[in-house]
């Protein structure tokens, strides 16, 4: 499998595995044992980049990914996301520093990891400035909780403003045959 660099700190397979659909988004959860087999088979085929988020199945997806990748943790890159919570089955955006900090601690536990390789803000929170988010991510990097950070579903102006405070490693945009 070919590799590529994400920023200066991460090397990943050119193909990654988005794990959301194993426990969220498309109906009932997939069989846990089958999902773990699939994730581990992907590793065997050379996939080193795996994506999840705290909001996927209210954390169960992170738990699944963490369990499946525990034997390979030093060989793979896990990306996860913060900033969206479910309340009454509706998405609520919240990127306040204290919420991000609580989210990263919870994600680390669910992923069974000491560090998150790539930590995205899942969506912009209109009530929290991107500068405040970038400063929070900068502190989390300094503390060793995350290696790199990124933004999901944002425009170039937002990327520029955030990058001035703390360099961004990746921008995630939806590119799906479903849409």
PDB file of C-alpha atoms in Angstrom, residues 9-10 73-74 76-78 113-119 137 140-142 144-149 166-167 169:
ATOM      1  CA  UNK A   9       4.212  14.284  11.780  1.00  0.00           C
ATOM      2  CA  UNK A  10       1.951  11.659  10.237  1.00  0.00           C
ATOM      3  CA  UNK A  73      -1.699   0.899  18.030  1.00  0.00           C
ATOM      4  CA  UNK A  74       1.929   1.797  17.235  1.00  0.00           C
ATOM      5  CA  UNK A  76      -1.692   2.879  12.758  1.00  0.00           C
ATOM      6  CA  UNK A  77      -3.019   6.423  12.774  1.00  0.00           C
ATOM      7  CA  UNK A  78      -6.412   7.017  14.336  1.00  0.00           C
ATOM      8  CA  UNK A 113      -4.725   5.220  23.745  1.00  0.00           C
ATOM      9  CA  UNK A 114      -2.383   7.691  25.385  1.00  0.00           C
ATOM     10  CA  UNK A 115      -2.455  10.054  22.409  1.00  0.00           C
ATOM     11  CA  UNK A 116      -4.800  10.827  19.526  1.00  0.00           C
ATOM     12  CA  UNK A 117      -2.910  11.039  16.244  1.00  0.00           C
ATOM     13  CA  UNK A 118      -5.290  13.421  14.476  1.00  0.00           C
ATOM     14  CA  UNK A 119      -8.041  15.287  16.297  1.00  0.00           C
ATOM     15  CA  UNK A 137      -5.753  22.408  20.165  1.00  0.00           C
ATOM     16  CA  UNK A 140      -3.566  19.779  23.783  1.00  0.00           C
ATOM     17  CA  UNK A 141      -0.612  19.229  21.434  1.00  0.00           C
ATOM     18  CA  UNK A 142       1.776  20.763  23.988  1.00  0.00           C
ATOM     19  CA  UNK A 144       0.846  15.412  24.456  1.00  0.00           C
ATOM     20  CA  UNK A 145      -2.858  14.515  24.308  1.00  0.00           C
ATOM     21  CA  UNK A 146      -3.004  14.934  20.521  1.00  0.00           C
ATOM     22  CA  UNK A 147      -0.265  14.909  17.874  1.00  0.00           C
ATOM     23  CA  UNK A 148      -2.001  16.943  15.188  1.00  0.00           C
ATOM     24  CA  UNK A 149      -5.325  18.582  14.536  1.00  0.00           C
ATOM     25  CA  UNK A 166      -1.768  26.337  15.462  1.00  0.00           C
ATOM     26  CA  UNK A 167      -0.730  24.637  12.212  1.00  0.00           C
ATOM     27  CA  UNK A 169      -2.507  18.975   9.470  1.00  0.00           C
TER      28      UNK A 169
END
